[in-house]
Amino acid sequence: MTTDDSRIARRFAKLKAEGRGGLVTFVTAGDPDMEISAKIIQGLPGAGADLIEIGMPFSDPMADGPAIQAASLRALKAGMSLAKTIELVQGFRKADADTPIILMGYYNPIYIYGVDRFLADAKAAGIDGLIIVDLPPEEDVELCLPALQADVAFIRLATPTTDDKRLPTVLANTSGFVYYVSFTGVTGTKSVDSAHVAQAVDRLRRHTDLPIAVGFGIKTPEQARAIAAVADAAVVGTALVQVIADHTDAAGRATPGLVDAALGFVADLAGGVRNARSAA
Amino acid sequence: MASSIPNTYRAGPDDSGHFGIFGGRFVAETLMPLVLEVEAAYKAAKADPDFKAEFDYYLKHYVGRPSPLYYAERLTAHFGGAKLYFKRDELNHTGAHKINNCLGQALVAKRMGKTEIIAETGAGQHGVATATVCALFGMKCKVFMGAEDIERQQPNVERMRLLGAEVVPVTSGTSTLKDAMNEALRYWVAKAETHFYIIGTVAGPHPYPAMVRDFQSIIGTETREQMMEAEGRLPDSLVACIGGGSNAIGLFHPFLDDASVKMYGVEAAGSGIDSGKHAASLTGGRPGVLHGNRTYLLQNEDGQITDAHSISAGLDYPGIGPEHSWLHEQGRVTYVSATDEEALDAFKLCAEKEGIIPALEPSHALAYVGKLAPTLPKDHLLVMNLCGRGDKDLAAVLKHLKARGKL
């Protein structure tokens, strides 16, 4: 099982001690190519990301909006694979032993890689948790239970459609933290409603002691601040991926200034989050 | 392993929607409550005699069932072997078997109080059938269709619009059927409370593969009765084409426990299996997880889904229904394939010998019948599901036949 001295637990404990919510950033592995992607990810902690989610590219990202779909395709076109995603984390861990890394994506590439082999390689590379969009609790025997056995956190999404009756099922084997999806829809298609989120977080806290991160629709430092004031962390994905997209050419290749622009955006978000509790 | 032969092939899926290792419910949490709601509603409908009465009423008076079981005498003579029968599901209203399923699902949606329907379509047959039942029941209808397929299938696009449906072009991914399904799922996630998703084949999360199969099983149930009436015994072989596999499972399922009945599912081999340009998931793919279920998929070594290729837009899908994957591994059904070229020849042959213009999809089945029938004795009863008519394919087929100097 995931232990209290896991990187994720230590990071949330630190945030609590600092009296602030955290910033979780999402980028797709290998977007727009392996080298640039590694630079961005290595720069994220310095820019103020407290936890890092890395998307595993998939040809058919059914729960993602256009921005993350495009990121997946850019990465695949540049030759990204699950094996290379694991390598990317290995490289990151050489310089950073503390920032939690969570892989997010779809089940098929892991299934094809082989669940046991994947968990062993992921653990060895320093991967702390998994968010697998198309593995609901009904399919826990596939990867969730083996992951918990291997001491890799399995983080589940709770959504506005997850009612009080369903919530215990969703939370049963969840570890690390709970990721609350702020609206029903695919990533990046609407804006977050912080009043709704505050209510939802209260509801979740009645069911779990795990930290609660909130994502979907957080696009600006102001929104990140509002969410970090009521939840344990705010997740920003699409908006950051869009900054990367804005700095690629028509063929999906990086243009000058991409890394600085992405990390600059993260620094702005981090500034928002760090002011959260004092402003709230 | 002889000891693993099940007592029945008709008991699946289990409560969690699995046929052996295949099937399941691999969907985002946002969709789970809705998928469970559909499952409960379908279970209740199945147990309700009023639901069955309503379904049967519309099948008879609106769809025009039962469809005939027709002895194809001239093709039988041409092949010089087995006695060939066509199950004429191309004579249904809207010209294909698709309407059986759309009608059933629309009635489930109605029971659930849903007033808006979404669907995906490749060739447009499922889209037209969905738009049709939506007009029939006064429901709003949105059909997701790959931008490339919209170009290829203009007449069906016009039909759907005339029937009052909104056709939504899908430009993500490869702009074909799998992307239309991705987009329909994305839309459904956002509108889950008010919308019902009518999936067109025996794929998707549980309960769809079982529900669609049950609605299509009318094909096999009728065939059984009609063959008893015509010949006084069961058929010896059944042949049907496979994209997702709904017409095939509809024909096969009522016969699965009749050991004497052999079954052949014909996948689309496109330019040939060896060319890599095909849509034969069982022949050329391996198990994976996509669109809510585990099944055989065309994919690369990294688990990325690869494009399917077939002259028939209705077979142009990189997956197959999970029950077929299971029947394949059990060895109960034999899965074979036919190329674009073979399907074109069969299309023309059927028109010339029987005065029936088949869709390109069952033309694949007929291509295999052309290989199988001559090897069988004259008292061998062979039924092929003629699951759709070919009007929609005329332009494409004529172009191909002319280019090959065959017309």
XYZ file of C-alpha atoms in Angstrom:
687
model
C 0.000 0.000 0.000
C 1.033 3.596 -0.430
C 2.715 4.623 2.753
C 2.593 7.920 4.589
C 6.212 8.569 3.781
C 5.507 8.487 0.051
C 6.619 11.487 -1.984
C 2.989 12.475 -2.511
C 2.117 12.342 1.201
C 5.300 14.235 2.115
C 4.538 16.927 -0.442
C 0.989 17.494 0.778
C 2.241 17.538 4.387
C 4.748 20.217 3.413
C 2.046 22.279 1.713
C -0.076 22.011 4.810
C 2.840 23.147 6.966
C 3.296 26.134 4.638
C -0.399 26.874 4.954
C -1.092 26.901 1.233
C -2.662 24.899 -1.553
C -0.427 23.327 -4.157
C 0.003 23.726 -7.888
C -0.192 20.593 -10.014
C 0.835 21.009 -13.638
C 0.102 18.693 -16.537
C 2.106 18.346 -19.730
C 2.110 15.528 -22.253
C 5.315 13.477 -22.385
C 7.262 14.182 -25.556
C 5.265 17.280 -26.526
C 6.401 18.647 -28.895
C 9.482 16.403 -28.803
C 11.444 14.383 -26.246
C 14.251 16.900 -25.717
C 12.097 20.010 -25.263
C 9.622 18.070 -23.155
C 12.436 16.945 -20.817
C 13.574 20.564 -20.455
C 10.070 21.745 -19.584
C 9.508 18.982 -17.049
C 12.908 19.506 -15.429
C 12.117 23.202 -15.116
C 8.662 22.764 -13.555
C 9.683 22.502 -9.856
C 11.851 25.613 -10.173
C 8.954 27.483 -11.757
C 6.724 26.584 -8.816
C 4.954 23.327 -9.639
C 4.425 21.312 -6.458
C 3.355 18.086 -8.160
C 3.809 17.051 -11.773
C 1.375 15.129 -13.932
C 2.766 13.727 -17.150
C 0.409 12.619 -19.878
C 1.157 9.310 -21.596
C 0.346 9.965 -25.262
C -2.468 7.883 -26.735
C -3.903 7.775 -30.231
C -7.510 7.908 -28.985
C -7.747 10.180 -25.931
C -11.509 9.881 -25.427
C -11.775 12.030 -22.302
C -9.658 14.909 -23.566
C -10.523 18.096 -25.362
C -8.850 19.387 -28.542
C -5.747 20.901 -26.863
C -4.600 17.699 -25.137
C -5.627 15.569 -28.133
C -3.332 17.704 -30.269
C -0.509 17.427 -27.698
C -0.831 13.630 -27.790
C -0.624 13.604 -31.582
C 2.403 15.962 -31.610
C 4.205 13.670 -29.171
C 3.350 10.476 -31.061
C 4.409 12.063 -34.317
C 7.740 12.916 -32.712
C 8.173 9.230 -31.818
C 7.035 9.182 -28.191
C 6.129 5.869 -26.567
C 5.371 4.584 -23.088
C 8.939 3.267 -22.720
C 10.294 6.731 -23.553
C 7.859 8.343 -21.108
C 9.337 6.200 -18.348
C 12.845 7.207 -19.499
C 11.800 10.842 -19.287
C 10.955 10.413 -15.611
C 14.204 8.543 -15.000
C 16.055 11.561 -16.353
C 14.007 13.936 -14.206
C 14.738 11.970 -11.023
C 18.510 12.443 -11.446
C 18.074 16.072 -10.417
C 14.901 15.971 -8.317
C 14.189 13.389 -5.623
C 11.217 15.122 -4.020
C 8.635 16.341 -6.535
C 5.916 13.730 -6.979
C 5.413 12.493 -10.523
C 2.054 11.152 -11.595
C 1.475 9.549 -14.976
C -1.911 10.216 -16.518
C -3.487 8.567 -19.533
C -5.347 5.598 -20.926
C -5.026 1.914 -20.201
C -4.211 0.356 -23.553
C -0.516 1.331 -23.829
C 0.059 -0.023 -20.289
C -1.889 -3.200 -21.050
C 0.253 -3.788 -24.125
C 3.483 -2.941 -22.235
C 2.398 -5.506 -19.616
C 1.001 -4.471 -16.233
C 3.670 -6.124 -14.031
C 6.553 -4.991 -16.187
C 5.115 -1.486 -16.321
C 4.707 -1.209 -12.558
C 8.230 -2.478 -11.933
C 9.736 -0.051 -14.463
C 7.577 2.851 -13.286
C 8.503 2.307 -9.642
C 12.202 2.000 -10.502
C 12.028 5.231 -12.523
C 10.576 7.138 -9.582
C 6.956 7.385 -10.674
C 4.695 7.915 -7.671
C 1.157 7.609 -8.932
C -1.136 6.850 -11.827
C -4.330 8.409 -13.122
C -5.866 6.102 -15.720
C -8.939 7.734 -17.138
C -10.637 4.640 -18.539
C -10.207 2.398 -15.496
C -13.205 2.941 -13.205
C -13.481 1.008 -9.880
C -15.360 -1.737 -11.762
C -12.046 -2.667 -13.411
C -9.814 -2.444 -10.305
C -8.296 -5.892 -10.800
C -6.672 -4.714 -14.032
C -4.190 -2.176 -12.699
C -5.417 -0.440 -9.546
C -4.912 -3.384 -7.166
C -1.571 -4.429 -8.704
C -0.413 -0.788 -8.465
C -1.288 -0.565 -4.794
C 0.614 -3.838 -4.247
C 3.613 -2.320 -5.997
C 3.416 0.795 -3.822
C 2.367 3.050 -6.697
C -0.560 5.352 -5.861
C -3.746 4.973 -7.901
C -5.454 8.330 -8.045
C -9.077 8.371 -9.022
C -11.193 11.047 -10.600
C -14.377 12.086 -8.820
C -16.819 14.127 -10.872
C -20.041 16.087 -10.413
C -21.874 12.909 -11.525
C -20.261 10.910 -8.702
C -23.083 11.122 -6.170
C -22.939 10.214 -2.471
C -24.025 6.691 -3.275
C -21.240 6.133 -5.789
C -18.501 8.085 -3.981
C -17.519 5.290 -1.529
C -16.996 2.938 -4.521
C -14.780 5.502 -6.215
C -12.777 6.241 -3.064
C -12.398 2.633 -1.886
C -9.045 1.894 -3.529
C -7.978 5.476 -4.184
C -4.625 6.505 -2.800
C -2.273 9.487 -2.961
C -4.957 12.106 -3.454
C -8.390 12.518 -4.996
C -8.663 14.393 -8.269
C -11.954 16.251 -8.450
C -13.050 17.027 -11.993
C -14.775 20.406 -11.771
C -17.295 19.830 -14.560
C -18.754 17.011 -16.605
C -17.031 17.140 -19.944
C -13.663 16.663 -21.556
C -10.525 18.521 -20.503
C -10.199 22.211 -21.144
C -13.606 22.941 -22.632
C -15.215 25.092 -19.925
C -14.152 27.385 -17.088
C -14.100 26.361 -13.475
C -16.826 27.587 -11.109
C -15.145 28.114 -7.745
C -18.364 28.338 -5.704
C -19.434 24.928 -7.031
C -15.958 23.568 -6.335
C -15.988 24.751 -2.697
C -19.246 22.868 -2.143
C -17.967 19.770 -3.904
C -14.728 19.747 -1.904
C -16.733 19.965 1.320
C -18.772 16.974 0.193
C -15.636 14.975 -0.662
C -14.044 15.790 2.701
C -16.973 14.122 4.431
C -15.960 10.900 2.657
C -12.153 10.952 2.680
C -9.073 12.192 4.532
C -6.971 12.142 1.369
C -5.822 15.467 -0.079
C -8.118 16.827 -2.788
C -6.812 18.326 -6.008
C -9.192 20.058 -8.385
C -8.766 20.269 -12.118
C -10.509 20.895 -15.456
C -11.097 24.475 -16.525
C -8.390 26.262 -14.487
C -6.746 28.614 -16.966
C -5.477 31.692 -15.137
C -3.448 32.519 -11.994
C -6.639 34.045 -10.538
C -8.618 30.851 -11.056
C -5.739 28.783 -9.676
C -5.682 31.025 -6.610
C -9.439 30.676 -6.058
C -9.274 26.891 -6.310
C -6.132 26.510 -4.189
C -7.908 28.494 -1.477
C -10.607 25.824 -1.090
C -8.837 22.625 -2.217
C -5.440 21.120 -1.380
C -4.190 21.722 -4.899
C -5.192 23.175 -8.253
C -4.388 21.263 -11.443
C -3.602 23.162 -14.635
C -3.337 21.140 -17.838
C -4.968 22.450 -20.978
C -3.884 26.071 -20.466
C -0.233 25.017 -20.118
C -0.458 22.612 -23.042
C -1.925 25.498 -25.073
C 1.141 27.636 -24.327
C 3.253 24.825 -25.770
C 0.959 24.601 -28.817
C 1.236 28.361 -29.337
C 5.001 27.958 -29.620
C 5.008 25.244 -32.264
C 4.967 25.646 -36.029
C 2.425 24.204 -38.468
C 4.246 20.857 -38.461
C 4.079 20.704 -34.654
C 7.782 21.463 -34.098
C 9.042 23.707 -31.305
C 9.746 27.336 -32.103
C 12.262 29.480 -30.139
C 11.174 30.551 -26.685
C 8.865 27.608 -26.035
C 10.468 26.397 -22.817
C 10.704 29.904 -21.322
C 7.095 30.667 -22.234
C 5.808 27.450 -20.663
C 7.820 27.860 -17.481
C 6.941 31.570 -17.319
C 3.267 30.651 -17.411
C 3.802 28.120 -14.616
C 5.584 30.776 -12.531
C 2.548 33.071 -12.946
C 0.231 30.274 -11.843
C 2.474 29.482 -8.886
C 2.376 33.135 -7.879
C -1.410 32.957 -7.845
C -1.483 29.774 -5.791
C 1.056 31.009 -3.267
C -1.116 34.019 -2.512
C -4.213 31.888 -2.140
C -4.705 31.545 1.583
C -3.655 35.105 2.419
C -6.042 36.478 -0.199
C -8.908 34.141 0.669
C -8.094 -27.587 -23.733
C -11.152 -29.712 -24.307
C -12.129 -29.480 -20.656
C -12.705 -25.732 -20.966
C -15.539 -26.044 -23.496
C -18.468 -24.283 -21.857
C -21.900 -25.890 -21.421
C -23.398 -23.018 -23.313
C -22.034 -20.270 -25.527
C -25.117 -18.142 -24.953
C -24.830 -17.256 -21.256
C -22.481 -14.281 -21.631
C -21.723 -11.713 -20.570
C -21.314 -12.111 -16.801
C -22.655 -9.455 -14.418
C -19.657 -7.219 -14.990
C -20.058 -7.415 -18.747
C -17.260 -9.864 -19.530
C -17.154 -12.555 -22.196
C -14.133 -14.420 -20.844
C -11.443 -11.716 -20.647
C -13.220 -9.571 -23.243
C -15.785 -6.805 -22.787
C -15.977 -4.866 -19.527
C -16.583 -1.219 -18.725
C -13.465 0.777 -19.535
C -14.909 4.290 -19.421
C -14.203 7.530 -17.585
C -15.774 7.957 -14.171
C -17.973 10.724 -15.560
C -19.705 8.153 -17.734
C -19.921 5.340 -15.183
C -23.140 6.449 -13.463
C -24.794 6.741 -16.868
C -23.527 3.400 -18.106
C -24.897 1.826 -14.921
C -28.188 3.648 -15.480
C -28.451 2.292 -19.033
C -27.700 -1.188 -17.715
C -30.463 -0.973 -15.093
C -32.947 0.441 -17.607
C -32.171 -2.257 -20.143
C -32.476 -4.992 -17.532
C -35.890 -3.681 -16.524
C -37.001 -3.365 -20.157
C -35.909 -6.904 -20.935
C -38.072 -8.215 -18.111
C -41.109 -6.168 -19.140
C -43.577 -7.856 -21.536
C -44.880 -4.435 -22.591
C -41.423 -3.477 -23.823
C -41.156 -6.635 -25.897
C -44.664 -6.109 -27.278
C -43.807 -2.552 -28.308
C -40.496 -3.616 -29.886
C -42.223 -6.436 -31.791
C -44.994 -4.103 -32.938
C -42.574 -1.657 -34.532
C -40.401 -4.439 -35.974
C -43.430 -5.825 -37.755
C -45.305 -2.719 -38.819
C -42.505 -0.191 -39.212
C -39.383 -2.162 -40.104
C -41.274 -4.778 -42.097
C -40.115 -7.926 -40.284
C -39.829 -10.799 -40.635
C -37.390 -10.343 -43.496
C -37.574 -13.221 -46.010
C -35.255 -16.202 -46.037
C -34.704 -16.510 -49.763
C -33.305 -19.471 -51.678
C -30.717 -17.990 -54.052
C -31.166 -20.591 -56.768
C -29.017 -19.129 -59.529
C -26.073 -18.403 -57.255
C -26.418 -21.904 -55.822
C -26.125 -23.295 -59.349
C -23.265 -20.902 -60.109
C -21.197 -22.002 -57.105
C -22.164 -25.635 -57.704
C -22.200 -26.781 -54.083
C -24.128 -25.899 -50.965
C -27.736 -24.749 -51.137
C -27.499 -20.998 -50.548
C -30.101 -18.971 -48.714
C -30.037 -15.223 -48.175
C -31.471 -13.719 -45.010
C -32.865 -10.579 -46.601
C -32.228 -7.925 -43.969
C -31.504 -5.459 -46.763
C -35.277 -5.333 -47.252
C -35.797 -3.687 -43.858
C -36.924 -0.081 -43.725
C -33.770 2.062 -44.255
C -32.134 -0.814 -46.114
C -30.039 -2.598 -43.524
C -30.108 -4.523 -40.252
C -29.092 -1.411 -38.312
C -32.692 -0.349 -37.684
C -33.410 -3.400 -35.455
C -30.953 -2.114 -32.881
C -31.815 1.585 -33.207
C -35.453 0.834 -32.601
C -34.678 -1.188 -29.475
C -32.321 1.402 -28.017
C -34.666 4.300 -28.794
C -37.400 2.474 -26.878
C -35.011 2.043 -23.921
C -34.144 5.761 -24.132
C -37.845 6.591 -24.161
C -38.396 4.514 -21.006
C -35.533 6.411 -19.350
C -37.176 9.721 -20.212
C -34.292 10.802 -22.468
C -35.324 13.086 -25.291
C -32.015 13.651 -27.027
C -30.093 11.002 -28.892
C -26.516 10.901 -30.097
C -24.897 8.351 -32.397
C -21.705 7.735 -34.355
C -21.683 6.569 -37.926
C -19.173 5.415 -40.511
C -20.939 4.603 -43.771
C -23.995 6.462 -42.557
C -26.304 3.417 -42.309
C -26.416 3.504 -38.521
C -26.738 7.284 -38.644
C -29.686 7.057 -41.031
C -31.352 4.351 -38.928
C -30.861 6.434 -35.771
C -32.182 9.596 -37.434
C -35.160 7.549 -38.623
C -36.196 6.253 -35.201
C -35.644 9.730 -33.736
C -38.095 11.143 -36.293
C -40.474 8.301 -35.467
C -40.427 9.032 -31.744
C -39.983 12.814 -31.904
C -36.497 12.852 -30.392
C -33.660 15.264 -31.116
C -30.804 13.596 -32.928
C -27.122 14.408 -33.348
C -24.916 12.136 -35.445
C -21.119 12.291 -35.247
C -19.447 11.414 -38.515
C -15.840 11.606 -39.646
C -15.234 14.487 -42.044
C -13.708 12.037 -44.517
C -16.765 9.764 -44.336
C -19.063 12.767 -44.864
C -17.275 13.310 -48.170
C -17.519 9.623 -49.120
C -21.165 9.141 -48.128
C -22.984 12.307 -49.221
C -26.388 10.672 -49.961
C -26.637 9.320 -46.419
C -25.638 12.711 -45.004
C -28.499 14.290 -46.964
C -30.883 11.590 -45.726
C -29.984 12.195 -42.098
C -30.487 15.943 -42.513
C -33.840 15.418 -44.200
C -34.878 13.244 -41.271
C -34.146 16.160 -38.974
C -30.801 15.039 -37.549
C -27.817 17.277 -37.082
C -24.691 15.763 -38.656
C -21.585 16.819 -36.745
C -18.346 16.575 -38.762
C -15.470 15.072 -36.782
C -12.005 16.258 -37.759
C -9.977 14.837 -34.861
C -7.611 11.892 -35.320
C -8.096 10.254 -38.708
C -11.600 11.690 -39.316
C -13.220 8.247 -39.628
C -15.486 5.942 -37.610
C -13.240 5.436 -34.568
C -12.836 9.196 -34.228
C -16.594 9.691 -34.605
C -17.006 7.284 -31.690
C -14.383 9.155 -29.634
C -16.205 12.408 -30.306
C -19.627 10.954 -29.475
C -18.201 9.693 -26.175
C -16.699 13.135 -25.476
C -20.027 14.794 -26.156
C -21.883 12.235 -24.054
C -19.559 12.883 -21.092
C -20.652 16.515 -21.169
C -24.376 15.847 -21.662
C -24.817 12.619 -19.761
C -27.896 13.678 -17.858
C -30.137 14.403 -20.822
C -28.692 12.332 -23.660
C -28.826 8.689 -24.640
C -26.047 7.293 -26.808
C -27.252 4.769 -29.400
C -24.124 2.763 -30.230
C -24.386 1.143 -33.645
C -22.571 -2.115 -33.108
C -21.891 -4.813 -30.515
C -19.053 -2.803 -28.956
C -18.642 -0.171 -26.253
C -18.954 -0.551 -22.484
C -21.311 -3.133 -20.963
C -24.313 -3.364 -21.447
C -24.007 -2.231 -25.083
C -22.467 -5.373 -26.616
C -25.150 -7.551 -24.990
C -28.009 -5.111 -25.593
C -27.215 -4.587 -29.286
C -26.798 -8.350 -29.743
C -30.175 -9.013 -28.137
C -31.911 -6.546 -30.462
C -30.154 -8.010 -33.516
C -30.838 -11.611 -32.494
C -34.202 -11.331 -34.217
C -32.220 -12.105 -37.391
C -31.140 -15.539 -36.176
C -34.399 -16.294 -34.407
C -36.354 -15.726 -37.623
C -33.795 -17.654 -39.676
C -34.221 -20.649 -37.392
C -38.008 -20.705 -37.799
C -37.871 -19.995 -41.529
C -35.330 -22.717 -42.193
C -37.384 -25.226 -40.222
C -40.345 -24.260 -42.375
C -38.409 -24.395 -45.653
C -36.253 -27.484 -45.089
C -37.532 -29.052 -41.896
C -34.130 -28.795 -40.230
C -31.490 -26.383 -39.023
C -29.004 -24.825 -41.439
C -25.521 -26.358 -41.632
C -23.522 -23.152 -42.027
C -23.985 -19.439 -41.391
C -21.908 -16.697 -43.009
C -21.919 -12.985 -42.159
C -19.593 -10.026 -42.620
C -17.930 -8.366 -39.626
C -17.047 -4.762 -38.919
C -18.048 -4.367 -35.291
C -20.037 -7.542 -35.832
C -23.671 -6.714 -35.049
C -25.313 -8.414 -38.023
C -23.120 -11.477 -37.541
C -23.847 -11.894 -33.845
C -27.530 -11.302 -34.588
C -27.531 -14.242 -36.980
C -25.167 -16.478 -34.970
C -26.328 -16.078 -31.392
C -29.544 -18.134 -31.509
C -27.525 -21.027 -33.058
C -24.414 -20.946 -30.834
C -25.445 -24.023 -28.850
C -26.387 -26.049 -31.923
C -23.138 -27.923 -32.383
C -24.017 -28.995 -35.931
C -24.217 -25.396 -37.168
C -20.891 -24.029 -38.418
C -20.361 -20.264 -38.424
C -18.078 -18.021 -40.427
C -17.451 -14.350 -39.724
C -15.882 -12.500 -42.664
C -13.647 -9.549 -41.849
C -12.522 -6.924 -44.347
C -9.037 -7.692 -45.646
C -8.804 -4.379 -47.560
C -5.821 -4.573 -49.920
C -4.839 -7.895 -48.294
C -3.793 -8.836 -44.750
C -0.103 -8.861 -45.721
C -0.342 -5.320 -47.111
C -1.101 -4.015 -43.607
C -3.993 -2.053 -45.134
C -7.014 -3.925 -43.797
C -9.725 -3.876 -41.129
C -9.394 -7.483 -39.926
C -9.002 -7.098 -36.145
C -9.101 -10.824 -35.339
C -6.880 -11.902 -38.204
C -4.387 -9.043 -37.942
C -4.792 -7.523 -34.476
C -4.411 -8.460 -30.826
C -6.327 -7.867 -27.586
C -6.384 -4.344 -26.204
C -8.715 -1.803 -24.611
C -10.602 0.866 -26.567
C -14.062 2.442 -26.575
C -15.084 0.905 -23.278
C -14.200 -2.743 -23.887
C -11.348 -5.195 -24.199
C -11.296 -6.832 -27.584
C -9.039 -7.525 -30.555
C -7.717 -4.259 -31.969
C -5.471 -3.096 -34.764
C -2.599 -1.462 -32.912
C 1.156 -1.007 -32.917
C 3.696 -2.385 -30.428
C 3.199 0.695 -28.183
C -0.567 0.139 -27.871
C -1.444 3.019 -30.218
C -4.512 2.265 -32.322
C -3.751 2.063 -36.035
C -6.008 2.924 -38.956
C -8.316 0.393 -40.505
C -8.619 0.203 -44.297
C -11.548 -1.131 -46.270
C -13.442 -0.228 -49.414
C -16.508 -0.556 -47.207
C -16.901 2.365 -44.814
C -19.113 0.153 -42.634
C -16.279 -2.312 -41.977
C -13.614 0.373 -41.613
C -13.122 0.028 -37.845
C -9.968 -1.071 -35.969
C -11.899 -3.140 -33.404
C -14.573 -5.825 -33.187
C -17.291 -6.667 -30.677
C -15.897 -8.388 -27.539
C -18.200 -11.397 -27.879
C -16.631 -12.148 -31.271
C -13.165 -12.006 -29.683
C -14.366 -14.559 -27.159
C -16.024 -16.808 -29.758
C -12.813 -16.606 -31.769
C -10.677 -17.760 -28.843
C -13.221 -20.468 -27.979
C -13.051 -21.657 -31.564
C -16.846 -21.668 -31.846
C -16.908 -19.316 -34.834
C -14.370 -19.381 -37.660
C -13.166 -15.920 -38.652
C -11.911 -15.416 -42.169
C -11.475 -12.415 -44.445
C -12.203 -11.098 -47.937
C -10.340 -8.361 -49.810
C -11.713 -5.200 -51.452
C -11.191 -6.844 -54.823
C -13.090 -10.009 -53.883
C -15.953 -7.973 -52.422
C -16.258 -5.918 -55.631
C -16.491 -9.073 -57.724
C -19.136 -10.513 -55.388
C -21.110 -7.266 -55.515
C -21.311 -7.482 -59.299
C -22.020 -11.217 -59.303
C -24.951 -10.858 -56.903
C -26.507 -8.129 -59.043
C -26.130 -10.203 -62.219
C -27.207 -13.588 -60.875
C -29.921 -12.682 -58.393
C -31.094 -9.191 -59.312
C -30.102 -7.986 -55.866
C -27.639 -5.152 -55.396
C -25.979 -5.872 -52.048
C -24.114 -3.400 -49.882
C -20.332 -3.682 -49.951
C -20.406 -5.073 -46.400
C -22.341 -8.314 -47.187
C -20.446 -8.467 -50.495
C -17.504 -9.515 -48.300
C -19.636 -12.336 -46.892
C -20.676 -13.382 -50.386
C -17.040 -13.387 -51.523
C -16.323 -15.986 -48.856
C -19.478 -17.936 -49.720
C -18.034 -18.151 -53.244
C -15.027 -20.009 -51.805
C -16.891 -22.108 -49.264
C -20.022 -23.231 -51.150
C -18.254 -25.141 -53.971
C -16.469 -27.313 -51.386
C -19.735 -28.445 -49.789
C -22.314 -31.070 -50.836
C -25.562 -30.045 -52.497
C -27.663 -30.905 -49.441
C -25.615 -28.574 -47.239
C -27.807 -25.648 -46.118
C -25.845 -22.409 -46.075
C -27.348 -19.097 -44.891
C -25.705 -15.789 -45.638
C -26.875 -12.604 -43.979
C -27.569 -10.092 -46.717
C -27.520 -7.343 -44.147
C -27.735 -4.253 -46.361
C -28.590 -3.033 -49.811
C -26.062 -1.413 -52.104
C -27.677 1.821 -53.277
C -25.381 3.817 -50.995
C -22.317 2.188 -52.586
C -23.228 2.536 -56.260
C -21.061 5.538 -57.054
C -17.995 4.109 -55.313
C -18.392 0.617 -56.777
C -18.926 1.860 -60.332
C -15.795 3.976 -60.060
C -13.730 1.019 -58.835
C -15.135 -1.441 -61.370
C -14.509 0.980 -64.242
C -10.976 1.648 -63.039
C -10.358 -2.107 -63.087
C -11.876 -2.521 -66.541
C -14.598 -4.762 -65.149
C -17.498 -2.655 -66.344
